[in-house]
């Protein structure tokens, strides 16, 4: 995968009504995007797929929809006011702004690329006899590269932890890191930058309250812990799931919908007994990976990245990384958050956020295991892995979106072969029947081959074609997006025939 693939993703997303730049007629707003008709349908289907797997299929997980605005003390308690920062650095010549930590990480990625090159070379040389683990632990150049990388990352982690931003700048200068766009090494000092957007609540300037747009949905769940537990009589272990918008004033936002300033999260906080969090942490790591794999893109699209450096609230954390067109990057986080959040909110609010465990006959502050995924990032994952340029046996090619059928924006396109002879009427009757179960669309423009291609390009799993034979024997042609096979089938059997493809059982069971 490459830059070229990424460019294709961008242009396809726009051309076929999936994603538009926000306020495009005013030249857009950086890192903010709008979803078009096909995009909103795909996004909704991904959200539903997540929601059903979490809430519908788990008797001990319930939903919540907390407001975006929250009492400002929430963000004091959660640590976001003091610590939700990224270190930024500006280049004085190019006036471009970067995340200092990302500049250093990218530098280390280049060292790692050298390691991978050595491994590839050695693999070729030694063939089947190649032992990768032994090679990387003994080959002098590889050992040196890996040590170098580790030293750099350790030093940066230490400096950031100690708030020694001068040393982060020193590191960038010592390594000779240049502005990736212009090559200039003329850097400003490193500064901390809080990622929360501020706003004001209230009619007059004097008594307005300073608020933040939430930077994550999780806190809405924590502050409602008792409301939900008591009203729904939940017994530990149980979870609360929520989807909704979050806002971050990201410093660098140049990767389409991978990193946005306004985005949507799908989060689930699972409350457990203290001491049992590791069991559940592993359980949810596995469960979430399986959810991703259920979509059928193939195992090599995913890998775990276990965090060595943990956030102040976590005692274990891992990312599920996805192979995006620009490499493996975080798609979802699974975090064991201990009792940090509930304890903090107890301290700041004075309300005891505890649970009485009837089996243990005592009260405690539950521990939390969180699964947190960006809906837009998941959209990009599905979109980029689905988009394919396929060569066909007859020497031609087609652009096809192999979107997992259950997520496809449109499930069935109904196409009258001709715009006359009563064929459109029959097609519309079929639509009137199928629309109760599936997202359907009608298309009568252009030759049938071009219409098939159009449906391929937006990922419609089935096309139904109405022709003259239909008038005689009530049968239609059913075309499969992936195999391009066409079969003849009675209209009366259509629904029965296709519904298996969209049955949640066949995806998640
Ligand atoms: P990153 O390291 O990429 O900035 P993060 O570790 O800050 O992400 P979390 O705070 O763990 O991310 O958020 C959980 C999930 O929310 C991420 O895995 C990602 O899918 C999504 N997410 C976070 N920030 C953004 C963003 N700016 N745009 C889109 N999705 C995001």
Short mmCIF file of C-alpha atoms and ligand atoms in Angstrom, two decimals:
data_model
loop_
_atom_site.label_atom_id
_atom_site.label_comp_id
_atom_site.label_asym_id
_atom_site.label_seq_id
_atom_site.Cartn_x
_atom_site.Cartn_y
_atom_site.Cartn_z
CA UNK A 1 0.00 0.00 0.00
CA UNK A 2 1.18 3.42 -0.70
CA UNK A 3 0.61 7.12 -1.16
CA UNK A 4 -0.97 6.32 -4.47
CA UNK A 5 -3.50 4.04 -2.83
CA UNK A 6 -4.27 6.73 -0.28
CA UNK A 7 -4.88 9.27 -3.05
CA UNK A 8 -7.30 6.84 -4.66
CA UNK A 9 -9.14 6.49 -1.37
CA UNK A 10 -9.48 10.28 -1.11
CA UNK A 11 -10.75 10.82 -4.62
CA UNK A 12 -13.09 7.82 -4.54
CA UNK A 13 -14.57 8.94 -1.22
CA UNK A 14 -15.44 12.29 -2.74
CA UNK A 15 -16.46 11.19 -6.23
CA UNK A 16 -18.95 8.63 -4.96
CA UNK A 17 -20.58 10.70 -2.25
CA UNK A 18 -18.92 9.19 0.82
CA UNK A 19 -16.88 12.02 2.34
CA UNK A 20 -16.66 15.74 1.56
CA UNK A 21 -14.49 18.44 3.03
CA UNK A 22 -16.47 20.52 5.51
CA UNK A 23 -17.70 23.86 4.12
CA UNK A 24 -15.94 23.12 0.88
CA UNK A 25 -17.39 26.13 -0.97
CA UNK A 26 -15.46 28.30 1.52
CA UNK A 27 -12.28 26.29 0.87
CA UNK A 28 -12.93 23.89 3.72
CA UNK A 29 -12.05 23.70 7.37
CA UNK A 30 -8.92 21.83 8.25
CA UNK A 31 -9.41 18.30 9.62
CA UNK A 32 -13.21 18.57 9.61
CA UNK A 33 -15.27 16.47 7.20
CA UNK A 34 -18.87 15.89 6.15
CA UNK A 35 -20.32 12.53 5.18
CA UNK A 36 -22.33 12.32 1.96
CA UNK A 37 -25.30 10.01 1.29
CA UNK A 38 -23.22 6.86 0.83
CA UNK A 39 -20.87 7.83 3.65
CA UNK A 40 -23.58 8.41 6.20
CA UNK A 41 -25.11 5.04 5.36
CA UNK A 42 -21.80 3.22 5.73
CA UNK A 43 -21.05 5.07 8.96
CA UNK A 44 -24.46 4.21 10.40
CA UNK A 45 -24.02 0.55 9.49
CA UNK A 46 -20.61 0.42 11.20
CA UNK A 47 -22.07 2.10 14.29
CA UNK A 48 -24.97 -0.39 14.31
CA UNK A 49 -22.61 -3.33 13.87
CA UNK A 50 -20.68 -2.17 16.92
CA UNK A 51 -23.78 -1.35 18.95
CA UNK A 52 -25.50 -4.66 18.24
CA UNK A 53 -22.37 -6.65 19.05
CA UNK A 54 -21.96 -4.78 22.33
CA UNK A 55 -25.46 -3.99 23.62
CA UNK A 56 -27.86 -6.31 21.80
CA UNK A 57 -25.68 -9.40 22.20
CA UNK A 58 -24.64 -8.80 25.82
CA UNK A 59 -27.24 -8.98 28.55
CA UNK A 60 -24.84 -7.21 30.91
CA UNK A 61 -24.04 -4.21 28.68
CA UNK A 62 -26.44 -1.27 28.42
CA UNK A 63 -26.43 1.92 26.40
CA UNK A 64 -26.14 5.60 27.26
CA UNK A 65 -26.24 8.88 25.39
CA UNK A 66 -24.64 11.57 27.55
CA UNK A 67 -24.48 15.21 26.47
CA UNK A 68 -21.44 16.70 24.76
CA UNK A 69 -21.41 19.56 27.27
CA UNK A 70 -20.44 18.49 30.78
CA UNK A 71 -19.88 20.32 34.03
CA UNK A 72 -16.39 21.84 33.75
CA UNK A 73 -15.19 20.12 36.94
CA UNK A 74 -15.50 16.83 35.05
CA UNK A 75 -12.38 17.72 33.13
CA UNK A 76 -10.46 18.78 36.22
CA UNK A 77 -11.25 15.42 37.80
CA UNK A 78 -10.42 13.40 34.69
CA UNK A 79 -7.02 15.07 34.35
CA UNK A 80 -7.76 16.60 30.96
CA UNK A 81 -7.37 20.24 32.09
CA UNK A 82 -3.89 19.62 33.42
CA UNK A 83 -2.59 16.82 31.27
CA UNK A 84 -4.40 16.47 27.95
CA UNK A 85 -1.52 18.08 26.11
CA UNK A 86 0.63 17.44 23.09
CA UNK A 87 4.13 18.95 22.79
CA UNK A 88 4.21 21.19 19.72
CA UNK A 89 7.08 22.73 17.83
CA UNK A 90 7.07 25.25 14.96
CA UNK A 91 9.51 25.56 12.15
CA UNK A 92 10.57 29.21 11.94
CA UNK A 93 11.24 29.11 8.21
CA UNK A 94 8.31 27.12 6.90
CA UNK A 95 5.90 28.29 9.64
CA UNK A 96 4.64 24.72 9.79
CA UNK A 97 3.59 23.23 13.08
CA UNK A 98 4.45 19.71 14.22
CA UNK A 99 4.04 17.44 17.19
CA UNK A 100 7.53 17.20 18.65
CA UNK A 101 6.95 13.62 19.81
CA UNK A 102 5.76 12.59 16.35
CA UNK A 103 8.89 14.07 14.71
CA UNK A 104 11.03 11.94 17.00
CA UNK A 105 8.85 8.86 16.49
CA UNK A 106 9.06 9.26 12.72
CA UNK A 107 12.83 9.47 13.03
CA UNK A 108 12.79 6.18 14.95
CA UNK A 109 10.50 4.64 12.36
CA UNK A 110 13.23 5.35 9.79
CA UNK A 111 15.76 3.50 11.94
CA UNK A 112 13.30 0.63 12.19
CA UNK A 113 12.96 0.61 8.40
CA UNK A 114 16.71 0.02 8.20
CA UNK A 115 16.29 -2.95 10.52
CA UNK A 116 13.51 -4.34 8.35
CA UNK A 117 15.71 -3.95 5.28
CA UNK A 118 18.49 -5.97 6.93
CA UNK A 119 15.97 -8.66 7.87
CA UNK A 120 14.66 -8.84 4.33
CA UNK A 121 18.16 -9.13 2.91
CA UNK A 122 19.09 -11.87 5.35
CA UNK A 123 15.86 -13.76 4.69
CA UNK A 124 16.71 -13.85 1.02
CA UNK A 125 20.27 -15.00 1.72
CA UNK A 126 19.48 -17.75 4.23
CA UNK A 127 16.16 -18.96 2.82
CA UNK A 128 14.35 -21.56 4.91
CA UNK A 129 17.18 -21.76 7.43
CA UNK A 130 16.59 -18.13 8.49
CA UNK A 131 15.90 -17.63 12.19
CA UNK A 132 14.59 -14.10 12.60
CA UNK A 133 14.66 -13.97 16.40
CA UNK A 134 18.29 -15.06 16.46
CA UNK A 135 19.22 -12.70 13.65
CA UNK A 136 17.82 -9.57 15.32
CA UNK A 137 19.40 -10.39 18.64
CA UNK A 138 22.91 -11.04 17.25
CA UNK A 139 23.49 -9.15 14.03
CA UNK A 140 25.71 -6.20 15.07
CA UNK A 141 24.14 -3.56 12.82
CA UNK A 142 20.60 -4.57 13.74
CA UNK A 143 21.41 -4.65 17.44
CA UNK A 144 22.94 -1.19 17.15
CA UNK A 145 19.92 0.24 15.32
CA UNK A 146 17.47 -1.22 17.79
CA UNK A 147 19.49 0.07 20.75
CA UNK A 148 19.70 3.51 19.18
CA UNK A 149 15.96 3.59 18.67
CA UNK A 150 15.24 2.47 22.21
CA UNK A 151 17.61 5.06 23.71
CA UNK A 152 15.95 7.85 21.77
CA UNK A 153 12.42 6.82 22.72
CA UNK A 154 13.37 6.33 26.35
CA UNK A 155 14.96 9.72 26.55
CA UNK A 156 11.93 11.38 25.01
CA UNK A 157 9.53 9.55 27.33
CA UNK A 158 11.63 10.63 30.33
CA UNK A 159 11.78 14.24 29.20
CA UNK A 160 8.05 14.42 28.54
CA UNK A 161 7.31 12.84 31.88
CA UNK A 162 9.53 15.35 33.67
CA UNK A 163 8.07 18.22 31.64
CA UNK A 164 11.59 18.89 30.40
CA UNK A 165 10.55 20.36 27.06
CA UNK A 166 13.96 21.97 26.53
CA UNK A 167 15.45 18.51 26.35
CA UNK A 168 12.89 17.41 23.76
CA UNK A 169 14.09 20.29 21.61
CA UNK A 170 17.73 19.34 22.28
CA UNK A 171 16.93 15.82 21.17
CA UNK A 172 15.40 17.04 17.91
CA UNK A 173 18.47 19.20 17.25
CA UNK A 174 20.97 16.50 18.22
CA UNK A 175 19.30 14.03 15.87
CA UNK A 176 19.36 16.65 13.11
CA UNK A 177 15.64 16.27 12.48
CA UNK A 178 14.50 18.59 9.70
CA UNK A 179 11.08 19.88 8.66
CA UNK A 180 9.82 16.94 6.56
CA UNK A 181 8.35 19.33 3.99
CA UNK A 182 11.12 21.91 3.56
CA UNK A 183 14.23 20.42 5.15
CA UNK A 184 14.74 23.41 7.45
CA UNK A 185 16.21 22.79 10.91
CA UNK A 186 15.31 26.19 12.31
CA UNK A 187 13.01 25.21 15.21
CA UNK A 188 11.20 27.15 17.95
CA UNK A 189 11.12 25.91 21.53
CA UNK A 190 8.75 23.05 22.36
CA UNK A 191 5.51 24.10 24.07
CA UNK A 192 2.67 22.14 25.63
CA UNK A 193 -0.65 22.59 23.90
CA UNK A 194 -4.00 21.57 25.43
CA UNK A 195 -6.18 19.72 22.95
CA UNK A 196 -9.57 20.66 24.42
CA UNK A 197 -11.81 23.19 22.68
CA UNK A 198 -13.20 25.82 25.02
CA UNK A 199 -16.57 27.49 24.71
CA UNK A 200 -18.95 29.51 26.88
CA UNK A 201 -22.36 28.77 28.35
CA UNK A 202 -24.64 31.67 29.30
CA UNK A 203 -26.19 34.79 27.80
CA UNK A 204 -24.04 37.58 29.23
CA UNK A 205 -20.30 37.89 29.23
CA UNK A 206 -20.03 38.47 33.01
CA UNK A 207 -21.70 35.34 34.24
CA UNK A 208 -20.89 32.94 31.43
CA UNK A 209 -19.36 29.62 32.43
CA UNK A 210 -16.30 28.30 30.65
CA UNK A 211 -17.01 24.91 29.17
CA UNK A 212 -15.16 22.38 27.07
CA UNK A 213 -16.37 20.33 24.17
CA UNK A 214 -15.79 16.78 25.39
CA UNK A 215 -12.52 15.29 24.09
CA UNK A 216 -13.79 11.74 24.77
CA UNK A 217 -17.16 10.15 25.46
CA UNK A 218 -15.89 8.07 28.39
CA UNK A 219 -16.41 10.67 31.11
CA UNK A 220 -20.14 10.85 30.38
CA UNK A 221 -20.25 7.18 31.31
CA UNK A 222 -18.26 7.55 34.54
CA UNK A 223 -20.36 10.42 35.90
CA UNK A 224 -23.52 8.38 35.17
CA UNK A 225 -22.17 5.22 36.80
CA UNK A 226 -24.60 5.28 39.73
CA UNK A 227 -27.60 6.42 37.65
CA UNK A 228 -27.22 3.49 35.30
CA UNK A 229 -26.24 0.88 37.88
CA UNK A 230 -29.14 1.71 40.19
CA UNK A 231 -31.92 2.30 37.64
CA UNK A 232 -31.08 -0.79 35.62
CA UNK A 233 -30.14 -2.85 38.73
CA UNK A 234 -26.86 -3.85 37.09
CA UNK A 235 -24.63 -6.39 38.80
CA UNK A 236 -20.87 -6.34 38.45
CA UNK A 237 -19.38 -7.22 36.01
CA UNK A 238 -21.35 -4.98 33.64
CA UNK A 239 -20.70 -2.49 30.88
CA UNK A 240 -22.03 0.85 29.63
CA UNK A 241 -21.72 1.59 25.93
CA UNK A 242 -21.94 4.91 24.18
CA UNK A 243 -21.36 6.39 20.76
CA UNK A 244 -21.05 10.09 20.11
CA UNK A 245 -19.03 13.07 19.00
CA UNK A 246 -15.73 14.08 20.58
CA UNK A 247 -13.56 17.10 19.82
CA UNK A 248 -9.81 17.56 19.88
CA UNK A 249 -7.82 20.50 18.67
CA UNK A 250 -5.25 18.25 17.03
CA UNK A 251 -1.98 19.98 16.19
CA UNK A 252 -1.27 18.05 13.07
CA UNK A 253 -4.20 16.83 11.07
CA UNK A 254 -3.15 15.81 7.61
CA UNK A 255 -4.44 12.30 7.22
CA UNK A 256 -8.00 12.73 6.01
CA UNK A 257 -10.50 11.21 8.45
CA UNK A 258 -7.76 9.36 10.35
CA UNK A 259 -7.16 12.36 12.57
CA UNK A 260 -9.99 14.87 12.79
CA UNK A 261 -10.83 17.78 15.06
CA UNK A 262 -14.46 16.66 15.32
CA UNK A 263 -14.99 12.92 15.29
CA UNK A 264 -17.15 10.17 16.68
CA UNK A 265 -16.17 7.57 19.24
CA UNK A 266 -17.69 4.22 20.18
CA UNK A 267 -16.72 3.43 23.74
CA UNK A 268 -17.62 0.81 26.27
CA UNK A 269 -16.62 0.95 29.93
CA UNK A 270 -16.76 -2.42 31.67
CA UNK A 271 -16.96 -2.32 35.48
CA UNK A 272 -15.35 -5.22 37.33
CA UNK A 273 -14.23 -6.32 40.78
CA UNK A 274 -10.82 -4.95 41.83
CA UNK A 275 -8.26 -7.66 41.17
CA UNK A 276 -10.22 -9.16 38.27
CA UNK A 277 -9.35 -6.44 35.78
CA UNK A 278 -6.56 -8.37 34.06
CA UNK A 279 -8.87 -11.28 33.27
CA UNK A 280 -11.36 -8.89 31.68
CA UNK A 281 -8.67 -6.88 29.96
CA UNK A 282 -7.51 -10.01 28.12
CA UNK A 283 -11.11 -11.01 27.47
CA UNK A 284 -11.92 -7.70 25.81
CA UNK A 285 -8.69 -7.60 23.83
CA UNK A 286 -9.61 -10.94 22.31
CA UNK A 287 -13.30 -10.11 21.84
CA UNK A 288 -12.60 -6.84 20.10
CA UNK A 289 -10.00 -8.36 17.78
CA UNK A 290 -12.51 -11.05 16.82
CA UNK A 291 -15.11 -8.38 16.10
CA UNK A 292 -12.72 -6.78 13.63
CA UNK A 293 -11.82 -10.12 12.08
CA UNK A 294 -15.50 -11.00 11.63
CA UNK A 295 -15.58 -8.54 8.75
CA UNK A 296 -13.38 -10.82 6.69
CA UNK A 297 -10.57 -8.56 5.48
CA UNK A 298 -8.02 -11.12 6.65
CA UNK A 299 -5.87 -11.54 9.74
CA UNK A 300 -2.86 -9.74 8.30
CA UNK A 301 -4.71 -6.42 8.50
CA UNK A 302 -4.48 -6.42 12.30
CA UNK A 303 -1.88 -6.48 14.99
CA UNK A 304 -1.73 -5.67 18.68
CA UNK A 305 0.54 -2.99 20.01
CA UNK A 306 0.99 -3.43 23.76
CA UNK A 307 1.89 -0.19 25.50
CA UNK A 308 5.04 -0.20 27.57
CA UNK A 309 4.61 3.37 28.74
CA UNK A 310 1.22 3.64 30.39
CA UNK A 311 -1.00 6.67 30.91
CA UNK A 312 -1.24 7.78 34.54
CA UNK A 313 -4.62 6.06 34.98
CA UNK A 314 -3.85 2.70 33.34
CA UNK A 315 -2.29 -0.54 34.53
CA UNK A 316 -2.41 -2.19 31.11
CA UNK A 317 -3.14 -0.91 27.62
CA UNK A 318 -3.01 -2.13 24.05
CA UNK A 319 -3.99 -0.84 20.65
CA UNK A 320 -5.48 -2.83 17.85
CA UNK A 321 -3.58 -1.51 14.87
CA UNK A 322 -4.89 -1.67 11.33
CA UNK A 323 -2.96 -1.74 8.07
CA UNK A 324 -4.03 1.62 6.64
CA UNK A 325 -2.73 2.77 3.22
CA UNK A 326 -0.03 4.70 5.13
CA UNK A 327 1.01 1.80 7.36
CA UNK A 328 -0.06 0.14 10.62
CA UNK A 329 -1.74 2.68 12.92
CA UNK A 330 -3.97 2.64 15.97
CA UNK A 331 -7.60 1.84 15.26
CA UNK A 332 -8.87 0.95 18.72
CA UNK A 333 -7.57 1.14 22.28
CA UNK A 334 -8.24 -1.34 25.08
CA UNK A 335 -7.30 0.09 28.44
CA UNK A 336 -7.39 -1.19 31.98
CA UNK A 337 -8.15 2.13 33.70
CA UNK A 338 -8.13 0.85 37.30
CA UNK A 339 -10.46 2.77 39.67
CA UNK A 340 -8.85 6.05 38.63
CA UNK A 341 -11.87 7.75 37.05
CA UNK A 342 -14.50 6.76 39.62
CA UNK A 343 -12.14 7.68 42.47
CA UNK A 344 -11.35 11.06 40.93
CA UNK A 345 -15.03 11.87 40.41
CA UNK A 346 -15.75 10.77 43.97
CA UNK A 347 -13.08 13.17 45.24
CA UNK A 348 -14.15 16.12 43.10
CA UNK A 349 -17.95 15.70 43.47
CA UNK A 350 -18.13 14.39 47.03
CA UNK A 351 -20.53 11.65 45.79
CA UNK A 352 -19.41 8.13 46.55
CA UNK A 353 -19.26 6.25 43.27
CA UNK A 354 -19.18 2.78 44.73
CA UNK A 355 -20.90 -0.55 44.31
CA UNK A 356 -22.24 -2.86 46.99
CA UNK A 357 -21.34 -6.40 46.01
CA UNK A 358 -23.93 -8.75 47.54
CA UNK A 359 -21.73 -11.81 47.00
CA UNK A 360 -18.75 -10.30 48.81
CA UNK A 361 -21.03 -8.41 51.19
CA UNK A 362 -18.98 -5.23 50.87
CA UNK A 363 -18.73 -1.97 48.95
CA UNK A 364 -15.88 -1.02 46.68
CA UNK A 365 -14.95 1.29 43.81
CA UNK A 366 -15.10 -0.86 40.69
CA UNK A 367 -12.19 -1.19 38.29
CA UNK A 368 -12.75 -0.37 34.66
CA UNK A 369 -11.71 -1.97 31.39
CA UNK A 370 -12.38 0.30 28.43
CA UNK A 371 -12.69 -0.41 24.73
CA UNK A 372 -12.49 2.76 22.66
CA UNK A 373 -12.65 3.02 18.90
CA UNK A 374 -13.02 5.96 16.53
CA UNK A 375 -15.98 5.50 14.21
CA UNK A 376 -14.42 7.66 11.50
CA UNK A 377 -11.15 5.77 11.78
CA UNK A 378 -13.06 2.50 11.46
CA UNK A 379 -14.78 3.98 8.41
CA UNK A 380 -11.39 4.73 6.87
CA UNK A 381 -10.22 1.19 7.67
CA UNK A 382 -13.26 -0.41 6.04
CA UNK A 383 -13.19 2.00 3.12
CA UNK A 384 -9.50 1.62 2.29
CA UNK A 385 -9.43 -2.16 2.66
CA UNK A 386 -12.58 -2.51 0.53
CA UNK A 387 -11.49 -0.37 -2.38
CA UNK A 388 -9.96 -2.57 -5.06
CA UNK A 389 -8.81 -2.26 -8.61
CA UNK A 390 -9.59 -5.68 -10.00
CA UNK A 391 -8.28 -7.17 -13.23
CA UNK A 392 -10.85 -9.35 -14.95
CA UNK A 393 -10.30 -12.53 -17.01
CA UNK A 394 -11.29 -10.75 -20.23
CA UNK A 395 -8.39 -8.30 -19.80
CA UNK A 396 -10.53 -5.39 -18.62
CA UNK A 397 -10.59 -4.07 -15.07
CA UNK A 398 -13.12 -2.71 -12.62
CA UNK A 399 -13.09 -0.58 -9.49
CA UNK A 400 -15.02 -2.42 -6.82
CA UNK A 401 -15.66 -1.69 -3.17
CA UNK A 402 -15.73 -5.06 -1.44
CA UNK A 403 -17.41 -3.62 1.63
CA UNK A 404 -18.50 -6.41 3.99
CA UNK A 405 -22.11 -6.98 2.86
CA UNK A 406 -23.60 -6.26 6.28
CA UNK A 407 -22.02 -2.78 6.23
CA UNK A 408 -22.77 -1.88 2.61
CA UNK A 409 -24.59 1.48 2.20
CA UNK A 410 -26.98 -0.08 -0.30
CA UNK A 411 -27.76 -3.78 -0.17
CA UNK A 412 -29.66 -4.23 -3.42
CA UNK A 413 -29.91 -2.19 -6.62
CA UNK A 414 -32.92 -2.93 -8.79
CA UNK A 415 -32.37 -2.19 -12.47
CA UNK A 416 -34.90 -2.39 -15.31
CA UNK A 417 -33.03 -3.47 -18.44
CA UNK A 418 -34.95 -0.85 -20.46
CA UNK A 419 -36.83 2.30 -19.50
CA UNK A 420 -39.98 1.02 -21.23
CA UNK A 421 -42.28 -1.95 -21.78
CA UNK A 422 -43.45 -1.83 -18.17
CA UNK A 423 -40.04 -2.94 -16.83
CA UNK A 424 -39.63 0.12 -14.54
CA UNK A 425 -43.01 -0.65 -12.94
CA UNK A 426 -41.97 -4.18 -12.11
CA UNK A 427 -38.64 -2.91 -10.73
CA UNK A 428 -40.44 -0.43 -8.49
CA UNK A 429 -42.75 -3.13 -7.20
CA UNK A 430 -39.72 -5.21 -6.23
CA UNK A 431 -38.27 -2.17 -4.45
CA UNK A 432 -41.53 -1.63 -2.57
CA UNK A 433 -41.27 -5.16 -1.26
CA UNK A 434 -37.54 -5.32 -0.46
CA UNK A 435 -37.29 -1.86 1.14
CA UNK A 436 -38.85 -3.15 4.36
CA UNK A 437 -35.81 -5.33 4.97
CA UNK A 438 -32.91 -3.82 3.07
CA UNK A 439 -31.49 -0.52 1.87
CA UNK A 440 -32.44 -0.58 -1.82
CA UNK A 441 -31.89 1.72 -4.76
CA UNK A 442 -33.29 2.10 -8.27
CA UNK A 443 -31.25 2.95 -11.36
CA UNK A 444 -32.45 3.05 -14.96
CA UNK A 445 -29.85 5.30 -16.58
CA UNK A 446 -27.18 4.05 -19.05
CA UNK A 447 -26.41 0.58 -20.33
CA UNK A 448 -26.72 -2.25 -17.83
CA UNK A 449 -22.95 -2.89 -17.75
CA UNK A 450 -22.27 0.68 -16.70
CA UNK A 451 -24.93 0.46 -14.02
CA UNK A 452 -23.29 -2.69 -12.62
CA UNK A 453 -19.97 -0.86 -12.48
CA UNK A 454 -21.57 2.06 -10.68
CA UNK A 455 -22.97 -0.27 -8.03
CA UNK A 456 -19.59 -2.04 -7.77
CA UNK A 457 -17.96 1.33 -7.11
CA UNK A 458 -20.17 1.99 -4.08
CA UNK A 459 -20.07 -1.58 -2.82
CA UNK A 460 -23.66 -2.78 -3.46
CA UNK A 461 -23.56 -6.55 -2.87
CA UNK A 462 -26.50 -7.45 -5.17
CA UNK A 463 -27.98 -6.17 -8.40
CA UNK A 464 -31.39 -7.36 -9.55
CA UNK A 465 -32.17 -6.92 -13.23
CA UNK A 466 -35.69 -6.90 -14.61
CA UNK A 467 -35.96 -7.86 -18.29
CA UNK A 468 -38.58 -9.07 -20.76
CA UNK A 469 -38.46 -12.61 -19.49
CA UNK A 470 -39.55 -11.24 -16.11
CA UNK A 471 -42.91 -10.36 -17.65
CA UNK A 472 -43.37 -13.92 -18.76
CA UNK A 473 -42.16 -15.99 -15.83
CA UNK A 474 -41.75 -13.59 -12.87
CA UNK A 475 -38.01 -14.24 -12.66
CA UNK A 476 -35.09 -11.79 -12.48
CA UNK A 477 -31.32 -11.88 -12.81
CA UNK A 478 -29.45 -11.66 -9.52
CA UNK A 479 -25.83 -10.53 -9.83
CA UNK A 480 -23.26 -10.98 -7.07
CA UNK A 481 -20.82 -8.07 -6.61
CA UNK A 482 -17.79 -10.16 -5.68
CA UNK A 483 -18.05 -13.13 -8.04
CA UNK A 484 -19.96 -11.20 -10.75
CA UNK A 485 -21.96 -14.40 -11.21
CA UNK A 486 -25.52 -14.05 -12.41
CA UNK A 487 -28.34 -16.44 -11.66
CA UNK A 488 -31.97 -16.53 -12.66
CA UNK A 489 -34.33 -16.57 -9.74
CA UNK A 490 -38.11 -16.12 -9.13
CA UNK A 491 -39.01 -12.71 -7.67
CA UNK A 492 -40.87 -14.55 -4.93
CA UNK A 493 -37.61 -16.10 -3.70
CA UNK A 494 -35.44 -12.96 -3.82
CA UNK A 495 -35.70 -11.90 -0.22
CA UNK A 496 -35.21 -15.40 1.12
CA UNK A 497 -32.19 -15.86 -1.13
CA UNK A 498 -30.24 -12.78 -0.10
CA UNK A 499 -31.12 -12.30 3.53
CA UNK A 500 -28.52 -14.74 4.83
CA UNK A 501 -25.81 -12.32 3.74
CA UNK A 502 -27.20 -9.65 6.04
CA UNK A 503 -28.05 -11.80 9.02
CA UNK A 504 -26.01 -10.76 12.07
CA UNK A 505 -25.80 -14.42 13.11
CA UNK A 506 -23.69 -15.22 10.10
CA UNK A 507 -21.22 -12.48 10.95
CA UNK A 508 -20.87 -12.49 14.69
CA UNK A 509 -21.88 -15.91 15.92
P1 LIG B 1 -3.76 8.90 18.75
O1 LIG B 1 -2.58 8.31 19.44
O2 LIG B 1 -3.96 8.40 17.32
O3 LIG B 1 -3.88 10.39 18.87
P2 LIG B 1 -5.21 8.36 21.10
O4 LIG B 1 -4.36 7.31 21.70
O5 LIG B 1 -5.16 9.76 21.60
O6 LIG B 1 -5.05 8.36 19.51
P3 LIG B 1 -7.63 7.57 22.37
O7 LIG B 1 -7.68 8.76 23.23
O8 LIG B 1 -7.27 6.26 22.96
O9 LIG B 1 -6.71 7.87 21.10
O10 LIG B 1 -9.01 7.47 21.58
C1 LIG B 1 -9.62 6.25 21.25
C2 LIG B 1 -9.87 6.12 19.77
O11 LIG B 1 -10.48 7.30 19.25
C3 LIG B 1 -8.61 5.97 18.94
O12 LIG B 1 -8.22 4.62 18.90
C4 LIG B 1 -9.06 6.44 17.59
O13 LIG B 1 -9.70 5.40 16.86
C5 LIG B 1 -10.07 7.50 17.91
N1 LIG B 1 -9.50 8.84 17.77
C6 LIG B 1 -8.73 9.51 18.66
N2 LIG B 1 -8.39 10.73 18.21
C7 LIG B 1 -8.98 10.84 16.99
C8 LIG B 1 -9.02 11.87 16.01
N3 LIG B 1 -8.41 13.03 16.20
N4 LIG B 1 -9.72 11.65 14.87
C9 LIG B 1 -10.35 10.47 14.66
N5 LIG B 1 -10.35 9.47 15.54
C10 LIG B 1 -9.68 9.64 16.70
#
